[in-house]
Short mmCIF file of C-alpha atoms in Angstrom, two decimals:
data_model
loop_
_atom_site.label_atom_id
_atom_site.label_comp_id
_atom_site.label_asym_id
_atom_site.label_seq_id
_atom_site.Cartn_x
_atom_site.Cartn_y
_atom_site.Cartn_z
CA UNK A 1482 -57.76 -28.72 15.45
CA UNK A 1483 -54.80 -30.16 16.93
CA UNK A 1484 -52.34 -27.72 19.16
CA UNK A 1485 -49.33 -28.68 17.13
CA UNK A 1486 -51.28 -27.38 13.67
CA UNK A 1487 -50.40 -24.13 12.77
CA UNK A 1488 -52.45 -20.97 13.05
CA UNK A 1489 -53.02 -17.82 11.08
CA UNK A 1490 -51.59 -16.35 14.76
CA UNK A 1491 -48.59 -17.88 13.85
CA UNK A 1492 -47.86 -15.33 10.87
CA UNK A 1493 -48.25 -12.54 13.39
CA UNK A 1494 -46.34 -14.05 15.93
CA UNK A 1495 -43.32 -14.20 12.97
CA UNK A 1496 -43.94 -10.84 11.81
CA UNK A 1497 -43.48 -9.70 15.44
CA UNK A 1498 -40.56 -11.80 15.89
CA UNK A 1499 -38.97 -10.06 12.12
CA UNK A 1500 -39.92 -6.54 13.82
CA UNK A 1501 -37.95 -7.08 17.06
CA UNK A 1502 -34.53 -8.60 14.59
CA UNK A 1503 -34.75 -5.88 12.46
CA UNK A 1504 -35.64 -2.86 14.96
CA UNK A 1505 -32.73 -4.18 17.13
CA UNK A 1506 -30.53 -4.65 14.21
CA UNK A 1507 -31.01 -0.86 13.01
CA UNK A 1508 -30.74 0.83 16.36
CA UNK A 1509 -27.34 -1.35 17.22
CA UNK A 1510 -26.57 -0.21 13.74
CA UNK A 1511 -27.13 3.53 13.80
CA UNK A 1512 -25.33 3.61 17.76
CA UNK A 1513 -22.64 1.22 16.13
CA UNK A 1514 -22.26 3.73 13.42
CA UNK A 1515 -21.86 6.72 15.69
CA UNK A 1516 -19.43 4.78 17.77
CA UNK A 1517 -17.42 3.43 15.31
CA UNK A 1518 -16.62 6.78 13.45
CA UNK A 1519 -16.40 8.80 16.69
CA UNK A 1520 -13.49 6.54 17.27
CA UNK A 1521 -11.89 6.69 13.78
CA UNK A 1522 -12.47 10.58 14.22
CA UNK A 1523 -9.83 9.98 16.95
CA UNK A 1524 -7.37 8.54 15.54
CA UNK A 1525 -7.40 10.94 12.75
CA UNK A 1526 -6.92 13.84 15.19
CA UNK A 1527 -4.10 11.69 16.49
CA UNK A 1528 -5.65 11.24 20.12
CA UNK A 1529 -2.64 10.19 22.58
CA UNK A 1530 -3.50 7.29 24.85
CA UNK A 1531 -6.97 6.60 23.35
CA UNK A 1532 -6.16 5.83 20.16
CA UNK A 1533 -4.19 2.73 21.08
CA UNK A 1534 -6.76 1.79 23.26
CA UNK A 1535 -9.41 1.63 20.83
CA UNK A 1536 -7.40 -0.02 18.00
CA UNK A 1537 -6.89 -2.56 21.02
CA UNK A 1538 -10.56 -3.14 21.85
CA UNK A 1539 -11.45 -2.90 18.55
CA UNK A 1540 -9.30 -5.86 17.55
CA UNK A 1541 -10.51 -7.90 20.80
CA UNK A 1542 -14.40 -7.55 20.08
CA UNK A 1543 -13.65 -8.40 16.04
CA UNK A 1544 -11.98 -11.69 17.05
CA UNK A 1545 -13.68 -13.08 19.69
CA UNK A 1546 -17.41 -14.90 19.63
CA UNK A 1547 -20.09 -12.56 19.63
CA UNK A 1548 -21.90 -15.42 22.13
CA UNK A 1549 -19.50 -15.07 24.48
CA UNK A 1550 -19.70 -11.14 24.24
CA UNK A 1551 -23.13 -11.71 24.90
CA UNK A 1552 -22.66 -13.97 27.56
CA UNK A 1553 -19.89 -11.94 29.28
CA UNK A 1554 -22.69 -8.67 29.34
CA UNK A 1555 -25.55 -10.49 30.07
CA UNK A 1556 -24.40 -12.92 32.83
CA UNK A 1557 -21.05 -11.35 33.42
CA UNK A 1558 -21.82 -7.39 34.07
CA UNK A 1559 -24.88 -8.15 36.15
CA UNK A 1560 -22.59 -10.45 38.91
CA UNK A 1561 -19.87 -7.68 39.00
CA UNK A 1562 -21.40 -4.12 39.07
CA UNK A 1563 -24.52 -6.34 40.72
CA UNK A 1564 -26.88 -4.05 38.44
CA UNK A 1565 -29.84 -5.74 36.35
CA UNK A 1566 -29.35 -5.84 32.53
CA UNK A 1567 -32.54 -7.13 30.52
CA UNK A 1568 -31.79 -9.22 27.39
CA UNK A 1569 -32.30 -6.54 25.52
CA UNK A 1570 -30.37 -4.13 26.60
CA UNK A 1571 -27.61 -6.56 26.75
CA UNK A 1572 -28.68 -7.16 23.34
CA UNK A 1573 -28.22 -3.75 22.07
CA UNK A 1574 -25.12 -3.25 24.22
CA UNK A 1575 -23.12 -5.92 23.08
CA UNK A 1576 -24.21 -5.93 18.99
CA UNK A 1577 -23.43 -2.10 19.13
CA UNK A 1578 -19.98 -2.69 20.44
CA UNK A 1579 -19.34 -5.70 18.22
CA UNK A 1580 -20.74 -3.31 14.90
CA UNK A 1581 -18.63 -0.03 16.36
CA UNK A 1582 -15.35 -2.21 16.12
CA UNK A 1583 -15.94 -3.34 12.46
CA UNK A 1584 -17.20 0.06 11.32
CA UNK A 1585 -14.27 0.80 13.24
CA UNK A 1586 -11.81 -0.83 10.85
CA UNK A 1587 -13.94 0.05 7.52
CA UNK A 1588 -13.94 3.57 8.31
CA UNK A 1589 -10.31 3.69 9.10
CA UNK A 1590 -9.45 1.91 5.89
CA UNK A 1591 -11.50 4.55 3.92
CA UNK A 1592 -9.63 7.11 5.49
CA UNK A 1593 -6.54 5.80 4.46
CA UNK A 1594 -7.20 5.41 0.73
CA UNK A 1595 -7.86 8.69 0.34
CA UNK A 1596 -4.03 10.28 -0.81
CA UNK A 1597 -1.39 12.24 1.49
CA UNK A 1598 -1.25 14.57 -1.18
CA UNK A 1599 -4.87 15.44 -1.50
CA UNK A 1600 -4.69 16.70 2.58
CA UNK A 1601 -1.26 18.32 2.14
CA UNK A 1602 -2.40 20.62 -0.45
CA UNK A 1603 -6.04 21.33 1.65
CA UNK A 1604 -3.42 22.15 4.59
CA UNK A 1605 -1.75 24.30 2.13
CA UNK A 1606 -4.79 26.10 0.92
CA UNK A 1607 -5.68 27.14 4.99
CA UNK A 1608 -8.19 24.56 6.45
CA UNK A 1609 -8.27 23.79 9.26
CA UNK A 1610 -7.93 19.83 10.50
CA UNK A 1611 -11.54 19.71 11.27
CA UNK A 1612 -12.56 21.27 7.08
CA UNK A 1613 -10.67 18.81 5.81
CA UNK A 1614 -12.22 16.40 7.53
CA UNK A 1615 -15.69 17.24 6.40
CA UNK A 1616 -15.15 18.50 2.91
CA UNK A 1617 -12.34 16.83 1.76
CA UNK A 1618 -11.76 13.63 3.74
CA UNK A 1619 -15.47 12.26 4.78
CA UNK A 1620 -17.65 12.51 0.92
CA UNK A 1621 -14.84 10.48 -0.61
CA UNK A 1622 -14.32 7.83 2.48
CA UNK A 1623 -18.43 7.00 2.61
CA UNK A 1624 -17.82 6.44 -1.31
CA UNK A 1625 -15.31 4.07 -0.42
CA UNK A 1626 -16.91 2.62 2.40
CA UNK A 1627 -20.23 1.65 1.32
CA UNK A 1628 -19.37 -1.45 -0.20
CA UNK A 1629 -17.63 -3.15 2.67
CA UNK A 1630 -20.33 -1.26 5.19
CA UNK A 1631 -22.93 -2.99 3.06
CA UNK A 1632 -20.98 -6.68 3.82
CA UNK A 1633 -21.09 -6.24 7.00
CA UNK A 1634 -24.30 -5.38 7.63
CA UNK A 1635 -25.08 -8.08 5.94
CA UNK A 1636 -23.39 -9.90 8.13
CA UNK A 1637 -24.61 -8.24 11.11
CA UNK A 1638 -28.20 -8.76 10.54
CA UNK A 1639 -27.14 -12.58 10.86
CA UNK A 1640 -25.60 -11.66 13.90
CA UNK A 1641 -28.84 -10.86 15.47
CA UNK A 1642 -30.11 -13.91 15.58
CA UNK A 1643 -27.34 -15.07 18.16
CA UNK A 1644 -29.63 -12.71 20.85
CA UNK A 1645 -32.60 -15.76 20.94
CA UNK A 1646 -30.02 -17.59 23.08
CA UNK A 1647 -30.42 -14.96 26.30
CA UNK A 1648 -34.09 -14.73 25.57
CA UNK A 1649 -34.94 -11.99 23.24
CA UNK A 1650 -38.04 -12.89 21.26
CA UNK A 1651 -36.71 -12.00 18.12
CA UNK A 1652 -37.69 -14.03 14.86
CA UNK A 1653 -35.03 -16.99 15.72
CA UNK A 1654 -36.57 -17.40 19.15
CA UNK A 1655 -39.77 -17.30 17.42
CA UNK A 1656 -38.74 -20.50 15.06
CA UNK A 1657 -37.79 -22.12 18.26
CA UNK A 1658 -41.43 -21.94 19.94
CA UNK A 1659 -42.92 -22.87 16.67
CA UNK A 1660 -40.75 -25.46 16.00
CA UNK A 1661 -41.39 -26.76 19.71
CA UNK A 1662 -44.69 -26.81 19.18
CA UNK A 1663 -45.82 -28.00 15.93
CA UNK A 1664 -42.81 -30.28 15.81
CA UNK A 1665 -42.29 -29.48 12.24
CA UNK A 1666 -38.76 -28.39 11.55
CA UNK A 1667 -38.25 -27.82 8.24
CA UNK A 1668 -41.25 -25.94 7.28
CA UNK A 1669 -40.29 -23.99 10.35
CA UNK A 1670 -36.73 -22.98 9.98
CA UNK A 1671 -37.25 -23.19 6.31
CA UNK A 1672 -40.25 -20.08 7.21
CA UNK A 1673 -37.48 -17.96 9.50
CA UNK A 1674 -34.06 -18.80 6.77
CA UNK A 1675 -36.54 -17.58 4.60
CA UNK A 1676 -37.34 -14.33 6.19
CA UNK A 1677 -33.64 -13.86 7.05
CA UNK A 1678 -32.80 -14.11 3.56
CA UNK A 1679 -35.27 -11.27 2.03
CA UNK A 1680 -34.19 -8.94 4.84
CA UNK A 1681 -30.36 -9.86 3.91
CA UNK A 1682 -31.22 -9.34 0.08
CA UNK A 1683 -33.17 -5.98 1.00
CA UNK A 1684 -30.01 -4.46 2.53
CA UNK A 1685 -27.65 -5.77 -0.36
CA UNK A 1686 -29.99 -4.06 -2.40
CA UNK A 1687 -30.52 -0.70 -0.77
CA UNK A 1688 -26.31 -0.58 -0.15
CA UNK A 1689 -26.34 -1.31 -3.81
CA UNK A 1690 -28.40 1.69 -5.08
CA UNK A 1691 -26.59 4.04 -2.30
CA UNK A 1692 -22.97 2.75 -3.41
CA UNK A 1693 -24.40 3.96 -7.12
CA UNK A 1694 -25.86 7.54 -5.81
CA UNK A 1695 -22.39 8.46 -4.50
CA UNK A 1696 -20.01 7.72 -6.62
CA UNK A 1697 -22.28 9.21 -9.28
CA UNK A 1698 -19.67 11.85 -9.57
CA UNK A 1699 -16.79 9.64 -10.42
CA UNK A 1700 -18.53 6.99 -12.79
CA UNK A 1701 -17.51 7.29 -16.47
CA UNK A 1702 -20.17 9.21 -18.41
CA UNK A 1703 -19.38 8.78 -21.44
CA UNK A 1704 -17.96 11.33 -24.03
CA UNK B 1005 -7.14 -18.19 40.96
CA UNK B 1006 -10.73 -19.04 40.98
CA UNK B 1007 -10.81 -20.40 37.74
CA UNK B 1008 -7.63 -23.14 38.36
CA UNK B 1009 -9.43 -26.51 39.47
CA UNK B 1010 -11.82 -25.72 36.22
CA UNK B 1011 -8.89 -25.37 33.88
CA UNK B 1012 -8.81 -29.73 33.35
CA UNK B 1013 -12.65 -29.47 32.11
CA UNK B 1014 -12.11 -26.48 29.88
CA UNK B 1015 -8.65 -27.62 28.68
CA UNK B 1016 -11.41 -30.77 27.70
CA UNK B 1017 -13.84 -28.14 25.64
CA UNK B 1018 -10.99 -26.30 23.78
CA UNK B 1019 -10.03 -29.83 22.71
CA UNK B 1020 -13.57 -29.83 20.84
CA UNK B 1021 -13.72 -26.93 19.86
CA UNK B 1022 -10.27 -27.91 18.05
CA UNK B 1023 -11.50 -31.33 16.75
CA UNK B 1024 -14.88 -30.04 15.60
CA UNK B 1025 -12.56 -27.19 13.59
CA UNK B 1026 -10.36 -29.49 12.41
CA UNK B 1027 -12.97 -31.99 11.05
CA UNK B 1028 -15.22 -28.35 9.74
CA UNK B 1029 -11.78 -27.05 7.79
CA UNK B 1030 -11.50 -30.03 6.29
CA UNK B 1031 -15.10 -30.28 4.89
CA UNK B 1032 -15.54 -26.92 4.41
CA UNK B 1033 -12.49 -27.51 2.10
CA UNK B 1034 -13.63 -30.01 0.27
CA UNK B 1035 -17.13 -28.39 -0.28
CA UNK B 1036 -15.44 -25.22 -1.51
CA UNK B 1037 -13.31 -26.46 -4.16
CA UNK B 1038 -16.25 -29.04 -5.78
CA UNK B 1039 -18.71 -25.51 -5.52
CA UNK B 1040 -16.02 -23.49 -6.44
CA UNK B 1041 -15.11 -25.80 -9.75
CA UNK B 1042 -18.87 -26.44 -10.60
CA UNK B 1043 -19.49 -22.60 -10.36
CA UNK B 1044 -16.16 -21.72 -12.71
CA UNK B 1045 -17.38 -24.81 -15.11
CA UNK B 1046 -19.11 -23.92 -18.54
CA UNK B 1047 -21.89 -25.71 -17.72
CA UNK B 1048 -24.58 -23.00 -17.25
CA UNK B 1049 -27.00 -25.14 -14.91
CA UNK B 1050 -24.08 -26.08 -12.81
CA UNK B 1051 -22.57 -22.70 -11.99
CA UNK B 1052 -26.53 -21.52 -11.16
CA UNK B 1053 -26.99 -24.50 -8.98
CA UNK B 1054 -23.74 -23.28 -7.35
CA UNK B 1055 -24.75 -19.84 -7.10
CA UNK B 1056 -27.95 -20.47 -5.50
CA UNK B 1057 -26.41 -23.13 -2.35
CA UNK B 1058 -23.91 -20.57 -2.19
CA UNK B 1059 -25.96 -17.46 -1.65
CA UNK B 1060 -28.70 -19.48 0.24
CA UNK B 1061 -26.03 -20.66 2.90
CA UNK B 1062 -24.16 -17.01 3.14
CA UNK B 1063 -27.25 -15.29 3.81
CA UNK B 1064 -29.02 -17.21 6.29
CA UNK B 1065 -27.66 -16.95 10.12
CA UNK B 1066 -25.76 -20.13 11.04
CA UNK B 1067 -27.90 -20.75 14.48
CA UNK B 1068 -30.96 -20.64 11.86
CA UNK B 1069 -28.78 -23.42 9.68
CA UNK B 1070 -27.73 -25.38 12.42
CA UNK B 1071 -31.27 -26.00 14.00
CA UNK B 1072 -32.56 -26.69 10.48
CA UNK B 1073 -30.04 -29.57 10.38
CA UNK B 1074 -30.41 -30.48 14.41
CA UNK B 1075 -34.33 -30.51 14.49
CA UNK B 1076 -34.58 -31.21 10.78
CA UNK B 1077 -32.32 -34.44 10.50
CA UNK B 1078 -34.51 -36.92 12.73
CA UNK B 1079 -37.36 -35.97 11.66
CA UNK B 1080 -36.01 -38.02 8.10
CA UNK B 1081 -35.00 -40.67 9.83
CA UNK B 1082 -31.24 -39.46 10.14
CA UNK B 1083 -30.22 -39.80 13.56
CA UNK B 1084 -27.04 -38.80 13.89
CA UNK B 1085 -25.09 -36.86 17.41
CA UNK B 1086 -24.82 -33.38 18.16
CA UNK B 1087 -20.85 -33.23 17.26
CA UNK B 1088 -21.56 -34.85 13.77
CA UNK B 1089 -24.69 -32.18 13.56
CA UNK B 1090 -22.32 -29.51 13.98
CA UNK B 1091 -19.59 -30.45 11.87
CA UNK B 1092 -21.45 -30.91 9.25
CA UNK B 1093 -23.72 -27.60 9.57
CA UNK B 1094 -20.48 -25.78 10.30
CA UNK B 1095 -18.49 -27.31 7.00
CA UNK B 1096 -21.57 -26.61 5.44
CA UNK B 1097 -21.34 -23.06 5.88
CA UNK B 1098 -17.94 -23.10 5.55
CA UNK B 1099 -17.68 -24.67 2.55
CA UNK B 1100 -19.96 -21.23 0.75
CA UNK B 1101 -17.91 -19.27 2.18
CA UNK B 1102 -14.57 -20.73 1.43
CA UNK B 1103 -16.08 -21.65 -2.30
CA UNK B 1104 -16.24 -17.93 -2.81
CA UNK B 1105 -12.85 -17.67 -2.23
CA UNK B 1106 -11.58 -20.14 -4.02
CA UNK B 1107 -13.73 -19.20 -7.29
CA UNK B 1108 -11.83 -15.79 -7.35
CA UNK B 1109 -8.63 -17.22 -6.85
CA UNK B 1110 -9.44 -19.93 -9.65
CA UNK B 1111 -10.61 -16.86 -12.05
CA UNK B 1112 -7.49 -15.05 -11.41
CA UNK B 1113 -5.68 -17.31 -12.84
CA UNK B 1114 -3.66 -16.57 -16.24
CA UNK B 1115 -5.72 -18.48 -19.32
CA UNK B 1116 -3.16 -18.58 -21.32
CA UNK B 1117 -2.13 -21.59 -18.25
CA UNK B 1118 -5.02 -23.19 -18.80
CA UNK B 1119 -4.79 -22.82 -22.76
CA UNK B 1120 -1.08 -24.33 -22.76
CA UNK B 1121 -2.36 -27.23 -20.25
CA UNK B 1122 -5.27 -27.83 -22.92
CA UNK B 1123 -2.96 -27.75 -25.64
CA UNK B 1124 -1.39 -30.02 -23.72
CA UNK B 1125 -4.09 -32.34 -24.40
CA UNK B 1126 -4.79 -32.91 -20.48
CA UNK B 1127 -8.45 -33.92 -19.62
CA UNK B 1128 -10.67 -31.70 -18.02
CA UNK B 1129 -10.68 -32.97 -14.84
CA UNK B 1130 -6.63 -33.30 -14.67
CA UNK B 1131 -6.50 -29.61 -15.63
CA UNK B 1132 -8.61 -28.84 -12.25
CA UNK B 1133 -6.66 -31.56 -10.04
CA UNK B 1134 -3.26 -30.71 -11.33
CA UNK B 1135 -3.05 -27.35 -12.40
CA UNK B 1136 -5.87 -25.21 -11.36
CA UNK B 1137 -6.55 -26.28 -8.00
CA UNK B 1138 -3.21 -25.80 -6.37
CA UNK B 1139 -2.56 -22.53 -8.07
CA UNK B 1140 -5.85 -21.57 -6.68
CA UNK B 1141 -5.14 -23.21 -3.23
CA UNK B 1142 -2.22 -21.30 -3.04
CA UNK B 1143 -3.14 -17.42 -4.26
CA UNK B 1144 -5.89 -17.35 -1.89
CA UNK B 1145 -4.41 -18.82 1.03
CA UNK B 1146 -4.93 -15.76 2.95
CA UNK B 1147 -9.04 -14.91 2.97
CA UNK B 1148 -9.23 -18.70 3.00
CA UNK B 1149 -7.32 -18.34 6.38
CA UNK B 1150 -9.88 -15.56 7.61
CA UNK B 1151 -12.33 -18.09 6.78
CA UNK B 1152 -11.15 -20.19 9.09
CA UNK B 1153 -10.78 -17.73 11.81
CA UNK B 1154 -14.40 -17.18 11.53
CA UNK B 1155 -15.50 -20.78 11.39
CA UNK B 1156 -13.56 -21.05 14.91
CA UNK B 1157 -15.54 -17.85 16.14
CA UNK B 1158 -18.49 -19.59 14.65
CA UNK B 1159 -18.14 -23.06 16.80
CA UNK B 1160 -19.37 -21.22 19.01
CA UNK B 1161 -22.73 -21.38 18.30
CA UNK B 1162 -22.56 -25.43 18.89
CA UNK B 1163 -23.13 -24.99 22.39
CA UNK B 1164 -26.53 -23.85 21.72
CA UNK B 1165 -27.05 -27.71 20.43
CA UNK B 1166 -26.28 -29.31 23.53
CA UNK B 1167 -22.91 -29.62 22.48
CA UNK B 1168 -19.91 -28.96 25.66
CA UNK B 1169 -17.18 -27.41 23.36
CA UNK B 1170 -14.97 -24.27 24.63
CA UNK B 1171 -17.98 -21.86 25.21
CA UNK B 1172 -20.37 -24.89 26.41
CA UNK B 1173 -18.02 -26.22 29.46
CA UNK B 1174 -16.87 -22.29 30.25
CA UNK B 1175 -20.79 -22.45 30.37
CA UNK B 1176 -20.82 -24.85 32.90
CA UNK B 1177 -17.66 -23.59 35.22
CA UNK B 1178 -20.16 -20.03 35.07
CA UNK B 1179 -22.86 -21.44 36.14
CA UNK B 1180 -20.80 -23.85 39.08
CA UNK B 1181 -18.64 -21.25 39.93
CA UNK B 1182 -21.06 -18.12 40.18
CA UNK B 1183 -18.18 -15.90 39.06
CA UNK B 1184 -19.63 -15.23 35.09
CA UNK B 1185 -17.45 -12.10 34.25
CA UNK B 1186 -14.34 -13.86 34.94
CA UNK B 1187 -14.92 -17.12 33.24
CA UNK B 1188 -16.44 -14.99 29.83
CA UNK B 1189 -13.63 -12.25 30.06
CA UNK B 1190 -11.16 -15.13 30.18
CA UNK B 1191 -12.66 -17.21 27.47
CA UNK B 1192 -13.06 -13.55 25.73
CA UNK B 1193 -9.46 -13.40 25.80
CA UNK B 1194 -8.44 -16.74 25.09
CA UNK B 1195 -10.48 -16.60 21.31
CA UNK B 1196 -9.14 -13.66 21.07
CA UNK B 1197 -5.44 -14.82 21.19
CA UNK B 1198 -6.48 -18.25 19.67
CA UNK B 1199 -7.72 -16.82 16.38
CA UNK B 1200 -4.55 -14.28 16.92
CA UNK B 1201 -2.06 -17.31 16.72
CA UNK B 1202 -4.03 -18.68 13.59
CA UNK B 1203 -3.79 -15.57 11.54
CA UNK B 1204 0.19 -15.85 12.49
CA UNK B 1205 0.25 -19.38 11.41
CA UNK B 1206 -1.51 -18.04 8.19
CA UNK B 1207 0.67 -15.76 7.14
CA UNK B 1208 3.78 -18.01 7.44
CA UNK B 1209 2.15 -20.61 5.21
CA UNK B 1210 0.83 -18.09 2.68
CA UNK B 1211 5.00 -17.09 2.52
CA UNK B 1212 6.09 -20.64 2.53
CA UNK B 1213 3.58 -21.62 -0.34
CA UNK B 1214 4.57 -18.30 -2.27
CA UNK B 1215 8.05 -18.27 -1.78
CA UNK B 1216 9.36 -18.49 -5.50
CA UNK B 1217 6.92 -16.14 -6.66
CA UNK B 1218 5.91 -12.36 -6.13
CA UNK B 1219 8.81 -11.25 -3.40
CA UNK B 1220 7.33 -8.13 -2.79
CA UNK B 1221 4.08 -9.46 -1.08
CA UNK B 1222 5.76 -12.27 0.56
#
């Protein structure tokens, strides 16, 4: 057997290389998440100062490169703070940020379709800013939501894959050592597209089937 | 500033970053009105074909595309240069994306236009050129615009393939320099107010084109 042959190690090396895209990809997602609405809960309470700010950085990270994010974290922070950052915490640093400002926007949006009306009268009835919030405002904005949050994690699944170039072994870096070394390109990257593309149509999916659950409430029933 | 005897060899990058967009709008174009038209047409086969290069291309990461092409190309016997590579992966990409765009803006179009244009007894493939296409052009203007701002964000990526565009030579001046959180918060902010200017530029051609109709959105 030649060294450029492939292996049955080869599947495991690809399954580990799937595990570290798609663990990084929900934990930068579920911090992203937090983030993202913590800020939104701002600038619904109307927070002076900060919610400027945030609207500002928020626009900055959504229209810029994520590479050069990347880049500006994982060679940038090191050379001024002169700390160490691994690749994967600059990794999960940088693809949280970049997820907080679109869930960000999304959230924001949802918050805003929901009618001045329907808050006025909660006001009216006594709650407080906070019971609106959760009864009123936050069931009806995830409804909302869901489909563009689904889109972009879509999207930001994708995104991972830009981490391979600072030298996290996820499943694109993997495709790069295999490809190096068995020379075979398209059965290669046709392998990792592959695997992208399940995980991609697995989220669709799920987002799918959750978009369904919660608006169960306001779909037509029939007489 | 640190950063001023650099600003010649970066001014050099931007340039391909611009020419590489240029060249990727235009093919991404191109791409997205033929998929877009074969996935409106009645032709069942045709509109799956469509479907499938469309959803393939959307759902796969673009570094994953782009070495596919890069590594994959030679190996056929196409040898062609890391710019060309990159164009081509990037209006590849662009062109499912933009397709997508232009297929709603074709399907929002009123039938009873294309009925009258049939009556008309226009061929087929003047209705599309003539009638369909610029209407289509024209509604969707915008989201074809944010298309674009994400196929410059995306050019990125073509300094992973050896290529010395914007992010490739701000590489370099890193790298010489040893000052990296300068030269990436600059080039941060200079994307930033790049793709900035080209959603301004978007909106004042999406007015120009729609000027005689619908005065409330324009």
């Amino acid at each position: 057997m030649r060294y450029t042959s492939f292996t049955s190690y080869d599947l495991i090396l690809l399954a580990q290389g799937l595990g570290v895209s798609v663990a990084l990809f929900l934990v930068t997602t579920l911090i992203g998440f937090l983030i993202g609405t913590i800020w939104a809960v701002m600038r619904f309470y109307r927070v002076p100062l900060l919610t400027p700010l945030i609207t500002f950085l928020a626009e900055l990270l959504k229209n810029s490169p994520v590479l050069v994010q990347l880049f500006l974290v994982f060679f940038g922070l090191p050379a001024l703070l002169k700390i160490n950052v691994t690749p994967v915490e600059a990794a999960v640093i940088t693809l949280s940020g970049n997820t907080a400002a679109f869930i960000y926007v999304i959230a924001v949006a949802a918050i805003e379709s929901i009618g001045r009306d329907q808050i006025e009268s909660a006001r009216v009835f006594g709650l407080s800013r906070w019971q609106i919030l959760r009864h009123v405002v936050a069931p009806q904005a995830m409804a909302f939501a869901i489909g563009p949050l689904t889109g972009l994690l879509v999207n930001q699944l994708q995104v991972t894959s830009l981490i391979s170039v600072i030298g996290v072994v996820d499943l694109t870096k993997i495709g790069n050592i295999l490809n190096l070394r068995t020379l075979k390109p398209f059965i290669v990257w046709t392998v990792v597209g592959g695997l992208y593309y399940i995980a991609a149509k697995l989220i669709a999916l799920g987002g799918a089937r959750l978009e369904r659950r919660l608006r169960a409430h306001t779909a037509w029933k029939g007489l | 500033m640190i950063l001023a005897p650099h600003v010649p060899f970066l001014l050099k990058g931007a340039l391909l970053t611009a020419e590489a967009c240029a060249l990727a709008l235009f093919g991404s174009l191109v791409i997205g009105l033929l998929v877009a038209a074969l996935r409106t047409s009645s032709s069942p086969l045709l509109s799956r074909a469509a479907f499938i290069y469309v959803d393939l291309f959307r759902n796969i990461p673009f570094i994953v595309q782009l070495f596919f092409f890069f590594y994959g190309l030679p190996e056929i016997g196409i040898y062609i240069d890391a710019f060309t590579t990159g164009v081509l992966a990037l209006s590849i990409a662009g062109g499912a994306f933009s397709s997508d765009v232009i297929r709603s803006g074709i399907l929002a179009i009123d039938t009873g236009i294309l009925e009258a244009a049939e009556v008309s007894g226009l061929s087929k493939p003047t209705i599309f050129r003539k009638i369909v296409m610029p209407i289509a052009l024209r509604t969707s203007i915008r989201p074809l615009g944010s298309v674009f701002i994400n196929l410059v964000l995306t050019s990125s990526i073509l300094s992973t393939i050896t290529l010395n565009e914007l992010t490739g030579s701000a590489k370099i001046v890193a790298s010489d320099t040893f000052r990296p959180f300068e030269v990436y918060a600059v080039l941060l902010i200079v994307y930033a107010s790049l793709t900035y200017l080209i959603s301004l530029a978007i909106g004042a051609l999406h007015r120009r084109l729609n000027r005689d109709r619908m005065p409330d959105v324009a």
